[in-house]
Coordinates of C-alpha atoms in Angstrom, one line a residue:
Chain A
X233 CA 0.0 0.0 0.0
X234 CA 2.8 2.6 0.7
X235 CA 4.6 1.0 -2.2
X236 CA 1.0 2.7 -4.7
X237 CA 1.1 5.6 -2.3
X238 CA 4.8 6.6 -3.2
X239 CA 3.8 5.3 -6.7
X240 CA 1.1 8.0 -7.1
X241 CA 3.2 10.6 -6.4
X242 CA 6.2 9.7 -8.4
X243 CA 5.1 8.7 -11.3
X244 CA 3.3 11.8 -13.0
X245 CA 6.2 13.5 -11.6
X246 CA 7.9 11.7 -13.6
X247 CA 5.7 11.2 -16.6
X248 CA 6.3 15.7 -16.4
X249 CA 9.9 15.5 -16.7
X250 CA 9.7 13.1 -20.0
X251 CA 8.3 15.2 -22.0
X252 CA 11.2 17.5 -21.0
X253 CA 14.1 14.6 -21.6
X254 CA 12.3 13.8 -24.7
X255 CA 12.6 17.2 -26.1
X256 CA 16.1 17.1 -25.5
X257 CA 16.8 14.0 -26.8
X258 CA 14.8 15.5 -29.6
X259 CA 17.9 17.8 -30.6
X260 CA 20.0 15.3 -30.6
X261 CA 18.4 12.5 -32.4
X262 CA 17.4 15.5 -35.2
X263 CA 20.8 16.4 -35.6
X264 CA 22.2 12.3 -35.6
X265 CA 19.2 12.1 -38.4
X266 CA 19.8 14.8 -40.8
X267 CA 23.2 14.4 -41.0
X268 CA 24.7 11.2 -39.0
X269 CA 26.6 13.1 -36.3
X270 CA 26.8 12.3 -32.5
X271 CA 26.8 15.6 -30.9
X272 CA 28.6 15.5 -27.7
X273 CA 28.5 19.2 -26.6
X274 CA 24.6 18.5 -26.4
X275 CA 25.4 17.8 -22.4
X276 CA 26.8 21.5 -22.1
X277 CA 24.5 23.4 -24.4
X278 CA 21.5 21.9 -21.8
X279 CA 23.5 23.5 -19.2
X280 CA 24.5 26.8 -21.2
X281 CA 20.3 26.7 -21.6
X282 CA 19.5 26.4 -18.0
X283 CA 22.4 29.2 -17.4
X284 CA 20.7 31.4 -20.1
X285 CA 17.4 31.2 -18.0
X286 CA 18.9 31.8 -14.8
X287 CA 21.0 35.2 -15.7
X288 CA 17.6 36.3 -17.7
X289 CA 15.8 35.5 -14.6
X290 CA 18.5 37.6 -11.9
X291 CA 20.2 40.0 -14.0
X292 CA 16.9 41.3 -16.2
X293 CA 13.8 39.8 -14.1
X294 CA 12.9 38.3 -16.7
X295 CA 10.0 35.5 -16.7
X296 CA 12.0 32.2 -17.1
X297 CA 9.0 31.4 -19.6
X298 CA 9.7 34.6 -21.6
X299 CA 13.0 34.0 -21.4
X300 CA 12.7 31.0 -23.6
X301 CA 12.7 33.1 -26.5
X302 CA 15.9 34.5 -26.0
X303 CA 17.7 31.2 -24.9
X304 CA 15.8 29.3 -28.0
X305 CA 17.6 31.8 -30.3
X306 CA 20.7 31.8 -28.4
X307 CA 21.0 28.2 -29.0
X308 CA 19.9 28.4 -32.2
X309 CA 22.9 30.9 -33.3
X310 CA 25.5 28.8 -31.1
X311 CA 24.3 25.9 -32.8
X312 CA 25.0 27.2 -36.4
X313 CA 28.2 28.9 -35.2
X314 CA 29.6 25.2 -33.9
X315 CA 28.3 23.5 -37.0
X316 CA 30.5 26.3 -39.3
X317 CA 33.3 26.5 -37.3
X318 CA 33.6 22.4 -36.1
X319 CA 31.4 20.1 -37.8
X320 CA 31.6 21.2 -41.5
X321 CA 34.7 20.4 -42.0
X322 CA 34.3 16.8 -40.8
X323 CA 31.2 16.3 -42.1
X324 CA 31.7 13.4 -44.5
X325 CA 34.7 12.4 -42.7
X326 CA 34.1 8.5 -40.7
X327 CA 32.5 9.3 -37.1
X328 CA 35.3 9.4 -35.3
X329 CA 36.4 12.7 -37.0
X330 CA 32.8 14.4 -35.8
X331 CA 32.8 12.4 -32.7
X332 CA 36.4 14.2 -31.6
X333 CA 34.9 17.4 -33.4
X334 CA 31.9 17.7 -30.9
X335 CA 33.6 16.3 -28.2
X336 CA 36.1 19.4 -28.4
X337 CA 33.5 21.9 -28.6
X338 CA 32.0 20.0 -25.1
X339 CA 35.5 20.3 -23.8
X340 CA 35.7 24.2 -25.0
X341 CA 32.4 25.2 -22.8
X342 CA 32.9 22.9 -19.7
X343 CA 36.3 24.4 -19.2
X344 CA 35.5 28.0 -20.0
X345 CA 32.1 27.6 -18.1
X346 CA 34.0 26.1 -15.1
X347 CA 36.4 29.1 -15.4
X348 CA 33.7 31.8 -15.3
X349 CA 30.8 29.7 -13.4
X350 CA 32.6 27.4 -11.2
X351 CA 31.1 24.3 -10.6
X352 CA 29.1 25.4 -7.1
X353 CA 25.1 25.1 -7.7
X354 CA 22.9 27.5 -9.3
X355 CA 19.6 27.6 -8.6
X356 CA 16.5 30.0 -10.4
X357 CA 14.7 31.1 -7.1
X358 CA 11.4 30.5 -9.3
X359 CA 7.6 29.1 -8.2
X360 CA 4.8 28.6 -10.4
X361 CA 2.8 26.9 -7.3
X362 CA 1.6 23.7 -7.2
X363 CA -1.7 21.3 -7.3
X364 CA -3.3 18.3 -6.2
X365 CA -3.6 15.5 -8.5
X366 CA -5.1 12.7 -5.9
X367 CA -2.5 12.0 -3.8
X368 CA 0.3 13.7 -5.7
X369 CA 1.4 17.1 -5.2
X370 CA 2.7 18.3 -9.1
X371 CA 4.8 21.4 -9.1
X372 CA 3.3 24.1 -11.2
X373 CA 6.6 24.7 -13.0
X374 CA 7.2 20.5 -13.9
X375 CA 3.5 21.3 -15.4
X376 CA 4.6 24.1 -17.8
X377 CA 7.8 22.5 -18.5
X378 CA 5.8 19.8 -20.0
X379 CA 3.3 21.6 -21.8
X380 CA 6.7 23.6 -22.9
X381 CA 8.0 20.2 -24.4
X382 CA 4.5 19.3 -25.9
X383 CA 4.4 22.8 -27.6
X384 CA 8.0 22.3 -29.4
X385 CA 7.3 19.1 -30.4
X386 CA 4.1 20.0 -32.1
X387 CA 6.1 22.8 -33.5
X388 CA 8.8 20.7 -34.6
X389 CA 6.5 18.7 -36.2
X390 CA 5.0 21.4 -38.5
X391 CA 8.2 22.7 -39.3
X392 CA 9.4 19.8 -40.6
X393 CA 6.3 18.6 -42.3
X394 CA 4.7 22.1 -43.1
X395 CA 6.9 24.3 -44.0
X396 CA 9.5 25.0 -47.3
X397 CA 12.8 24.6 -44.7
X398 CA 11.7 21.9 -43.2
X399 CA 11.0 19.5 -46.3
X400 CA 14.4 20.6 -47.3
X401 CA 16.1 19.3 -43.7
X402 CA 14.1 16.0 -44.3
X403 CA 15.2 15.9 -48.7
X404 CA 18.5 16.8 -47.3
X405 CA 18.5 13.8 -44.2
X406 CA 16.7 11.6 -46.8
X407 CA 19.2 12.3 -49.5
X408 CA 22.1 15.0 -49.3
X409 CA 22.9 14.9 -52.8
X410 CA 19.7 14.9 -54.7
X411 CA 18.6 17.1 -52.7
X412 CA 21.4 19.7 -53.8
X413 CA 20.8 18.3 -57.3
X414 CA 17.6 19.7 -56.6
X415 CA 18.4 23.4 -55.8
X416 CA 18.2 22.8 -52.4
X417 CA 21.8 24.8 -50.4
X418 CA 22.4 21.7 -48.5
X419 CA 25.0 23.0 -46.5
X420 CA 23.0 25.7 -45.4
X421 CA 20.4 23.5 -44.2
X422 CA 22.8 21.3 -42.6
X423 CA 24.0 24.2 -40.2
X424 CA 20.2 25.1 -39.9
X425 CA 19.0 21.6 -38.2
X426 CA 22.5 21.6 -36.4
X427 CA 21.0 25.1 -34.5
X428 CA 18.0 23.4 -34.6
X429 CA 19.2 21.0 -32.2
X430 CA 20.8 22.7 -30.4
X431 CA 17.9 24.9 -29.8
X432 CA 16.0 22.5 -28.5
X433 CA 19.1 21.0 -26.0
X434 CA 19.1 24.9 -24.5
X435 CA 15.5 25.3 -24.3
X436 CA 15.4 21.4 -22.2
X437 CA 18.1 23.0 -20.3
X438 CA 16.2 26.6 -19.7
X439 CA 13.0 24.8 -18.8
X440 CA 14.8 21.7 -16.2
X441 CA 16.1 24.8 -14.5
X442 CA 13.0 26.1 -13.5
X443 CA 12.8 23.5 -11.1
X444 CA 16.2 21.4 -10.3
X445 CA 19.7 23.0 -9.2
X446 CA 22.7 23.3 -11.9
X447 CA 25.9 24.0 -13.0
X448 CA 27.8 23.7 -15.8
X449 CA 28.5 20.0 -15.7
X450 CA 24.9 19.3 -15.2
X451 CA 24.2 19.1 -18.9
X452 CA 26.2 15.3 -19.0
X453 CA 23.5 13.5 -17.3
X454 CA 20.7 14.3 -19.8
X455 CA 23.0 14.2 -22.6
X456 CA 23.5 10.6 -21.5
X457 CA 19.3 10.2 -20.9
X458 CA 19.6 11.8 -24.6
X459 CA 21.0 8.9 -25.9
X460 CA 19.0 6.2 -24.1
X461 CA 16.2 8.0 -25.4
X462 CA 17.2 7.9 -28.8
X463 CA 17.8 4.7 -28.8
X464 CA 14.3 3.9 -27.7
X465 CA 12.5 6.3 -30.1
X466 CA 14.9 5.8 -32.5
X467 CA 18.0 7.8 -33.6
X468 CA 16.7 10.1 -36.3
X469 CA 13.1 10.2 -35.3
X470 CA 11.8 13.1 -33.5
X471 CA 8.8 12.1 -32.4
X472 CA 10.0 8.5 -31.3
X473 CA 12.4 10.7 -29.1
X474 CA 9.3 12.3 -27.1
X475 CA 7.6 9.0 -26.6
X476 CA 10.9 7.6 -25.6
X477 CA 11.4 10.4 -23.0
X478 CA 7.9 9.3 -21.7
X479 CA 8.9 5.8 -21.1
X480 CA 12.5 7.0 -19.5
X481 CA 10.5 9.6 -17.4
X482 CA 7.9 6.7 -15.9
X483 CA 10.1 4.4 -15.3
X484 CA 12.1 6.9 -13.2
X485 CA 8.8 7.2 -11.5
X486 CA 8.2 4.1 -10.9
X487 CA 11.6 2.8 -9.9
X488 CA 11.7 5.1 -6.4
X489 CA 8.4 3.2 -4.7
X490 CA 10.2 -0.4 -5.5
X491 CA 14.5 0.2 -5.3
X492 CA 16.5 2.6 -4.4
X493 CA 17.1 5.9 -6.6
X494 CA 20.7 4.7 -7.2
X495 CA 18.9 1.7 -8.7
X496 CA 17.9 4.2 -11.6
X497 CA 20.8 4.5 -14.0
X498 CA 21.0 0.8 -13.8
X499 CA 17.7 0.4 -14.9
X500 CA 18.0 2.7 -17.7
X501 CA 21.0 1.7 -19.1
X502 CA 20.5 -2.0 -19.0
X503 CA 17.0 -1.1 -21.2
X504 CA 19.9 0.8 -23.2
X505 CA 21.9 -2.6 -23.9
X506 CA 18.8 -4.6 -24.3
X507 CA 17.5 -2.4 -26.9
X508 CA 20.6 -2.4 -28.7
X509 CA 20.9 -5.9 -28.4
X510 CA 17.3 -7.1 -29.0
X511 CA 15.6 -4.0 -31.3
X512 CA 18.5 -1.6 -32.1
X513 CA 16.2 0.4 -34.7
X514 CA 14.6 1.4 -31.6
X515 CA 11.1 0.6 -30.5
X516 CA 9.5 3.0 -33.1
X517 CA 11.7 2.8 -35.9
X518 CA 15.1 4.5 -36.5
X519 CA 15.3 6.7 -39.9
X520 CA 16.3 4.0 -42.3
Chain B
X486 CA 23.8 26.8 -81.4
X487 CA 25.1 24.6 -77.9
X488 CA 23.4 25.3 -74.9
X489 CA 26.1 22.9 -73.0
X490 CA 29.4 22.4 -73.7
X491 CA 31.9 20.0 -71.6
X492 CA 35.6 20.6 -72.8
X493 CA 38.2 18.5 -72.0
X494 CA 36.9 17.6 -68.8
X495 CA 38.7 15.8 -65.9
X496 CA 38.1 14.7 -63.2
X497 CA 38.1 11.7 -60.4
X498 CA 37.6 10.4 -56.8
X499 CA 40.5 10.9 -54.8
X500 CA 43.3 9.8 -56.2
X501 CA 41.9 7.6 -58.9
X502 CA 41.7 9.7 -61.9
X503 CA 37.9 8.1 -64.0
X504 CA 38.0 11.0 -66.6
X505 CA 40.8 12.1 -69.1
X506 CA 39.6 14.2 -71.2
X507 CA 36.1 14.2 -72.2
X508 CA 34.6 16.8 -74.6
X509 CA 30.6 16.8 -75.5
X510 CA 28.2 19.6 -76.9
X511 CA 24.4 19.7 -76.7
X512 CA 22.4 21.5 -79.0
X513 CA 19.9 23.3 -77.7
X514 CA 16.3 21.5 -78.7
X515 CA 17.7 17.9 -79.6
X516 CA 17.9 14.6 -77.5
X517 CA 21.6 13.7 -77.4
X518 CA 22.9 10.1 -76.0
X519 CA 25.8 9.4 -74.0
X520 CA 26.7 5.9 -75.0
X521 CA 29.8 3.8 -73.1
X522 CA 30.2 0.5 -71.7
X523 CA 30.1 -0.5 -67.9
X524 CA 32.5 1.8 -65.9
X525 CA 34.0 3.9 -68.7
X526 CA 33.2 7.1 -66.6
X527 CA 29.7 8.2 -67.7
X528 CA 28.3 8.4 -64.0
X529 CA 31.2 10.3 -63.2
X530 CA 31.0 13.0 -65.9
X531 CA 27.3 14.1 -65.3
X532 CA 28.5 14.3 -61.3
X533 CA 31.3 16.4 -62.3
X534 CA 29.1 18.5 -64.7
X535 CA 26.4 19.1 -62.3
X536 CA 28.8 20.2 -59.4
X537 CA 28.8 17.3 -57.3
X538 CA 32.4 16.7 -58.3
X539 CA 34.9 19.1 -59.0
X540 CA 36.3 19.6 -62.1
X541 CA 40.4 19.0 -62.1
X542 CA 40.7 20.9 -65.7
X543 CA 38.5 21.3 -68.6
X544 CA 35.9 23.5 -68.8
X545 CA 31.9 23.3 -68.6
X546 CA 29.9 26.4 -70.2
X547 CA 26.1 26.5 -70.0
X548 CA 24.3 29.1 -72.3
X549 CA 27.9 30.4 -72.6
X550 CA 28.8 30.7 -69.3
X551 CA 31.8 29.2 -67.5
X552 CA 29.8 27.0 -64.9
X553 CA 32.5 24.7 -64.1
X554 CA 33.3 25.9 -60.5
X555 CA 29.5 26.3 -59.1
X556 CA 27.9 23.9 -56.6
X557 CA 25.2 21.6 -57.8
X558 CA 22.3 23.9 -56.2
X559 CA 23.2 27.1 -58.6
X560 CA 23.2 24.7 -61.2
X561 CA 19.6 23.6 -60.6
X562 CA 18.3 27.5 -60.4
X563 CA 20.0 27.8 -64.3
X564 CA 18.0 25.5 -65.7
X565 CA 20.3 22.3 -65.7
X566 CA 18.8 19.5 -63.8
X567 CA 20.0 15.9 -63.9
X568 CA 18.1 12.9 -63.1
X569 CA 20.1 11.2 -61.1
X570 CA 21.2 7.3 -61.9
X571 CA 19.3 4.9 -59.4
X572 CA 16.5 7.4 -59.1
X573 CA 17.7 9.1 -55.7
X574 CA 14.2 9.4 -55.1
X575 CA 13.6 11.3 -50.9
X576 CA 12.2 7.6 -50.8
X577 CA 10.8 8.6 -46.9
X578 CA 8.8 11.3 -48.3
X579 CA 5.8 11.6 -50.2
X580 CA 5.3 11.0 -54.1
X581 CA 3.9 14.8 -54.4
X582 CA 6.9 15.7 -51.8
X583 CA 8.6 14.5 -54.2
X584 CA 7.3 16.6 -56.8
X585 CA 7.6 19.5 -54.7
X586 CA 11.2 19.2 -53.9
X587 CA 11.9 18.6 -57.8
X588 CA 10.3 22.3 -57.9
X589 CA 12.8 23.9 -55.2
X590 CA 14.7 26.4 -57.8
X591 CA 14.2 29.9 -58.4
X592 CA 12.9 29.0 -61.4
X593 CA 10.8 26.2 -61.2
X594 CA 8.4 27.8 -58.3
X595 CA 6.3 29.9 -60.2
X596 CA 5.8 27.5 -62.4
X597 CA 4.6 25.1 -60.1
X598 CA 0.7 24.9 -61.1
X599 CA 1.3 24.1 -65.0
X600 CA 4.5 21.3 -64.5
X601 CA 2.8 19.4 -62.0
X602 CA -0.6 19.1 -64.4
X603 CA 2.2 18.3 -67.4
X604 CA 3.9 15.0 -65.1
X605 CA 0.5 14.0 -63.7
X606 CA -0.7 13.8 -67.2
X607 CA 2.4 12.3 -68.2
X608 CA 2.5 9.8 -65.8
X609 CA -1.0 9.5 -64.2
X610 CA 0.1 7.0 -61.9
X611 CA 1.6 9.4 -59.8
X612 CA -1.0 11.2 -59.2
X613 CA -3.1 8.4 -57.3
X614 CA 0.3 8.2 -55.4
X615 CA 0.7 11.4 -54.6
X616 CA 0.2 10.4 -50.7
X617 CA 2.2 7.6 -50.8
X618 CA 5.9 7.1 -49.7
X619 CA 8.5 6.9 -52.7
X620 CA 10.4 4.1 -51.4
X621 CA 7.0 2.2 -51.4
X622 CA 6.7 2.7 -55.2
X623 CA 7.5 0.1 -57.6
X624 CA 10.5 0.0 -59.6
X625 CA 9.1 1.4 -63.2
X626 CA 6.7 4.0 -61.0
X627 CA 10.2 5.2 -59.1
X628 CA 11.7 5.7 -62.2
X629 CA 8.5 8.0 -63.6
X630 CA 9.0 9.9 -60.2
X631 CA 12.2 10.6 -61.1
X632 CA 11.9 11.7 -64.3
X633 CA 8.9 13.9 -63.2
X634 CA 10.7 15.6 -60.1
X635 CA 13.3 16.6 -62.5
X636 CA 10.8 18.4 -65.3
X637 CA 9.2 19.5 -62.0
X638 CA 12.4 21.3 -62.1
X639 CA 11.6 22.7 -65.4
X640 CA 14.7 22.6 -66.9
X641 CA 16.3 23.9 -70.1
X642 CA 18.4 20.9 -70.2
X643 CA 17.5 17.3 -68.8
X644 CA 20.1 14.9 -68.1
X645 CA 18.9 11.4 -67.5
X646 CA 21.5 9.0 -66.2
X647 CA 20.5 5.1 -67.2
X648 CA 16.9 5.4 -67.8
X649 CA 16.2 2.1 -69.0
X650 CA 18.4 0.6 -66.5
X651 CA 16.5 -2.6 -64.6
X652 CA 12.8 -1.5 -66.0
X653 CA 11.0 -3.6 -68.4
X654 CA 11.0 -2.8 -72.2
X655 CA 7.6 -1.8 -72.1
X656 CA 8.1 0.9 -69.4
X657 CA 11.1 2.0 -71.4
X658 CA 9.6 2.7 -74.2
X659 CA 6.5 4.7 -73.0
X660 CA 9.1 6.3 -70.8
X661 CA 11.5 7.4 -74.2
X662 CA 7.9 8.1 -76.1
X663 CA 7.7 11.0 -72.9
X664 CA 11.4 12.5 -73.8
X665 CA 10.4 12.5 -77.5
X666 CA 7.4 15.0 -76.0
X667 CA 9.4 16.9 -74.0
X668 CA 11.5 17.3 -77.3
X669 CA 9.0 18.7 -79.3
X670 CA 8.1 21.0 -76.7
X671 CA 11.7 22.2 -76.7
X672 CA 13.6 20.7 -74.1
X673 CA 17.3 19.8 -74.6
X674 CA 18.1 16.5 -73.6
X675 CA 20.8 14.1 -73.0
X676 CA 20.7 10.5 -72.3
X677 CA 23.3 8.5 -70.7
X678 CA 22.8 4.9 -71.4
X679 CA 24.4 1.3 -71.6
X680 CA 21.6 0.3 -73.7
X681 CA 23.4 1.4 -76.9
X682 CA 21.2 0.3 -79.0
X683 CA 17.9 1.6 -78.1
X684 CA 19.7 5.0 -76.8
X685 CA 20.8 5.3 -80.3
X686 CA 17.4 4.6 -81.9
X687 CA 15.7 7.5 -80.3
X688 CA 18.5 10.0 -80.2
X689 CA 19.5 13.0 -82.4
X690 CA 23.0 13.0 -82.1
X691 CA 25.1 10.7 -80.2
X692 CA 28.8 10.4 -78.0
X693 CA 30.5 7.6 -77.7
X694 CA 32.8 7.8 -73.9
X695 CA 35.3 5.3 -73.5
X696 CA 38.3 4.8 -70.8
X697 CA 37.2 8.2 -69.6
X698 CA 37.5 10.0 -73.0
X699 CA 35.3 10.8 -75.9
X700 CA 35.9 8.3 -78.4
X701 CA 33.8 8.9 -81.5
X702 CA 30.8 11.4 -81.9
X703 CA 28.2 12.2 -84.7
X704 CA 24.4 12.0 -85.6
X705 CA 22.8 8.8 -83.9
X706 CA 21.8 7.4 -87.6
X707 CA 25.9 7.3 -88.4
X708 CA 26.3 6.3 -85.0
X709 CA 24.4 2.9 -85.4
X710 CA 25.8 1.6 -88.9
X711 CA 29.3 2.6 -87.6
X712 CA 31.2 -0.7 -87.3
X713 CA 33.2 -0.5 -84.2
X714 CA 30.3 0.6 -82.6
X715 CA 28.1 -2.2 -84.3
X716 CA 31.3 -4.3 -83.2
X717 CA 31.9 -3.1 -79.4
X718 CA 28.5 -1.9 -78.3
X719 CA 25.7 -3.7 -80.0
X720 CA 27.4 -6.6 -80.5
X721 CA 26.7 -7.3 -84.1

C-alpha cells in the first residue's frame, strides 16, 4: 500500500519530466538524423540553456518562460556557429572525425564555463505553485515544462512537415545529394538543423532549470538520458524521441516506490543494452 | 547553337583519376545520347558536370557561361537539372513531396501549377500516389518519379542517367515516347545509357565515352551503322 502511495506521487512527476528529456533527446536525435553526427557538446548546451534562464531570470527579471525566447535563439545561433566553425569540415569524414569534433567543442564550454561559473550550484529562485492530482502534489513549473515540451514538439513537427525549410532538412536527411541536385543549399540547411538541435538541447536545459539545481556540468547527465532516449524512439526520429522520453520519465517514476534511486541508471542503461541488443532500430523505428 | 558544352573535362575520386579528357556539346532542342560500356566514366562526368564533383581541368559552359566551379544547387536554379542514376528518389517522403522538392529552384516555383498538371498527365500514376511514400513505389513507378521531379524542375536541359536501367521494355519505351514530347516542346536533352542500341534509336545525335575519353561522336543514324560501334556496343 505505501509502495502505490509513493507510486502515485512519483510517477506523474515523472511522466512531467519526460516530455522535457524527450525534447532534448529531440535535438539530438534530429541532428544524428539529418546528418549522422553524434553531438557531444549536447550535455553542455542543456547546461549553457538552464544558465541562459537563470542570468535572464537575476540580471533582467525576466520570466523564465519569456526568457525561452531568447535562450531558444541563443541556441539556435551557437548551434549554427559550432556546426560552421567544427562540424563542416568533418562532415563526410568517418565518425570518429565528428565524434572528436563535438567532443572538443564540449570540452571548450565545460572548461571556459568552469572558469567563469565554477562548478558550485545555481539555482532559479522561481515558483509557479503547485496542485493536487489525488494524492500527488505536481509542481506548477514540472507542469509548464511539460506543456513547454509538448508545444516544441508539435512545433517541430510542423516545421518539418509544413513548411519549405523543413522539407528541405528532411530531402536533405533523406538524400544529401539529390537534394542539392535539386536546388536545395544543402549546407545551409545542414547548419540550420545543427541550430535546430541545439535549440531545443538549450530550451530542455532553460525549462529543467525552473525546477532542479545546476551547473555547468549538469548538462552530461541528460545528454546521457539523450542517448538512451534515442535509442528507444529511435535515432533520427523526433517524435519517437518524445515518446521515448515518456517511457525514460515513468520508469524513473516508478523505480523510487520499489528500489532505491541509485537503482535508476541501472535500470535505464540496462533497457539501453537490451535495446541495442534485441531491437536496435529502436522501439518505433530508426530513420532507415 | 550549344546550350552545353563540356571541354576537356577531368576529373576523379581521390586519387583515382575516372575522366581524361572528355569533350561533348548539346544542341539546344535535340535529345543527345551518352553511350559507353560499364564503368567507362559516364556516371562520373554528369556528377562532375552538375557540381557534385569538381572539375580538375577542362571546362563546362552553360548558355555560354563558365559553370564549371559552381555547386550543384546554382546549377539547378540555371535550368540544368539531372536525373540522377538509381532514381535518388527522398524515398521517406511523399510522391507529391517529391514533386515539390523537384520544384525547389528559383525557377521552377512559379511555375509550379502548370508542371505538375504536365507529369501527372504524363505519368497518371503518380497522381493516385501522390500520398504515398516513394520508397513504397515500384521499380518502373520510381523511375516515372524521377523523371517527373526533375521536369518538376523545369529545366532547359534534362540529363537522364540510365533510364532504361533494370525497367522492363515496355516501361522504357513509354518512358523514351515521354522524352520525345518533351523534345518537341523544346527541351534539350541528353541521355546517358548502356543500352546502346535503343539510346541510339531514339537519339538526335550521339557520343561515344570510353576509358574516360570521348571516343567517337556524330548524328545517332551514323552512329548505329558505324562498325566498331556495331562491333563493341551492340554486339553485331
Amino acid at each position: 500500500m505505501q509502495q502505490i502511495n509513493i507510486l502515485l506521487a512519483s510517477l506523474p512527476d515523472g511522466i512531467l519530466l519526460g516530455f522535457v528529456y524527450g525534447l532534448a533527446a529531440m535535438g539530438l536525435t534530429l541532428i544524428w538524423g539529418v546528418m549522422n553526427v553524434i553531438n557531444l557538446s549536447h550535455g553542455p548546451i542543456i547546461a549553457l540553456g538552464m544558465f541562459g534562464t537563470f542570468f535572464l531570470f537575476t540580471r533582467l527579471n525576466l520570466n523564465p518562460y519569456a526568457g525561452l525566447i531568447p535562450v531558444a535563439i541563443m541556441g539556435l545561433l551557437l548551434g549554427v556557429l559550432i556546426y560552421v566553425i567544427a562540424v563542416h569540415r568533418v562532415i563526410n569524414a568517418p565518425h570518429l572525425s565528428s565524434l572528436l569534433a563535438t567532443f572538443s567543442v564540449n570540452m571548450i564550454i565545460i572548461g571556459l564555463g568552469t572558469a567563469v561559473l565554477t562548478t558550485s550550484p545555481y539555482n532559479v529562485d522561481f515558483s509557479a505553485g503547485s496542485f493536487k492530482l489525488g494524492s500527488a502534489t505536481l509542481l506548477g513549473t514540472r507542469l509548464i515544462a511539460a506543456l513547454v515540451a509538448m508545444l516544441f514538439t508539435g512545433g517541430l513537427y510542423l516545421f518539418l512537415y509544413r513548411t519549405r525549410p523543413g522539407k528541405f532538412i528532411r530531402a536533405v536527411a533523406n538524400n544529401r545529394s539529390a537534394a542539392e541536385l535539386m536546388g536545395v543549399p544543402s549546407t545551409r540547411i545542414l547548419a540550420l538543423s545543427f541550430g535546430l538541435g541545439t535549440m531545443l538541447a538549450a530550451v530542455s536545459g532553460a525549462l529543467i532549470a525552473t525546477f532542479f539545481p545546476f551547473n555547468i556540468l549538469s548538462g552530461g547527465s541528460y545528454e546521457l538520458k539523450s542517448f538512451v532516449i534515442g535509442v528507444l524512439g529511435g535515432l533520427g526520429n523526433p517524435i519517437g524521441a518524445l515518446f521515448g522520453g515518456l517511457i525514460l520519465g515513468m520508469i524513473e517514476g516508478i523505480i523510487p516506490a520499489f528500489l532505491e534511486q541509485s537503482w535508476v541508471p541501472v535500470i535505464e542503461f540496462g533497457l539501453f543494452v537490451l535495446i541495442l541488443l534485441v531491437r536496435p532500430s529502436g522501439l518505433f523505428g530508426a530513420k532507415k | 547553337m550549344a546550350i552545353l558544352e563540356i571541354k576537356e573535362v577531368t576529373s576523379g575520386y581521390g586519387d583515382v583519376q575516372i575522366l581524361w579528357g572528355s569533350t561533348l556539346s548539346l544542341e539546344k532542342g535535340k535529345l543527345t545520347c551518352l553511350v559507353g560500356g560499364n564503368g567507362v566514366g559516364k556516371t562520373t562526368l554528369l556528377r562532375t558536370v552538375m557540381g557534385l564533383l569538381r572539375p580538375w581541368s577542362g571546362t563546362i559552359l552553360f548558355e555560354g557561361r563558365d559553370v564549371s566551379k559552381l555547386p550543384a544547387y546554382a546549377k539547378a536554379d540555371m535550368g540544368l537539372v539531372l536525373v540522377p542514376e538509381g532514381r535518388q528518389l527522398f524515398t521517406d517522403m511523399s510522391v507529391y513531396e517529391n514533386l515539390e522538392m523537384g520544384a525547389t529552384n528559383q525557377r521552377a516555383r512559379p511555375n509550379f501549377a502548370k508542371n505538375i498538371e504536365r507529369v501527372y498527365e504524363m505519368f497518371p500514376r503518380l497522381k493516385e500516389r501522390g500520398g504515398q511514400k516513394a520508397g513504397t513505389l515500384s521499380g518502373g513507378e520510381q523511375q516515372m518519379l524521377a523523371v517527373a521531379r526533375g521536369i518538376m524542375a523545369d529545366p532547359t536541359v534534362l540529363i537522364i542517367d540510365e533510364l532504361s536501367l533494370g525497367l522492363a521494355p515496355v516501361l522504357v519505351l513509354q518512358l523514351f515516347e515521354s522524352l520525345k514530347l518533351l523534345r518537341e516542346e523544346g527541351m534539350t536533352l541528353l541521355l546517358v545509357e548502356q543500352n546502346v542500341q535503343l539510346a541510339l534509336a531514339i537519339s538526335d545525335y550521339g557520343f561515344v565515352l570510353a576509358e574516360g575519353k570521348t571516343e567517337l561522336e556524330g548524328p545517332a543514324r551514323q552512329l548505329i551503322k558505324n562498325k566498331h560501334v556495331r562491333a563493341a556496343y551492340l554486339g553485331l
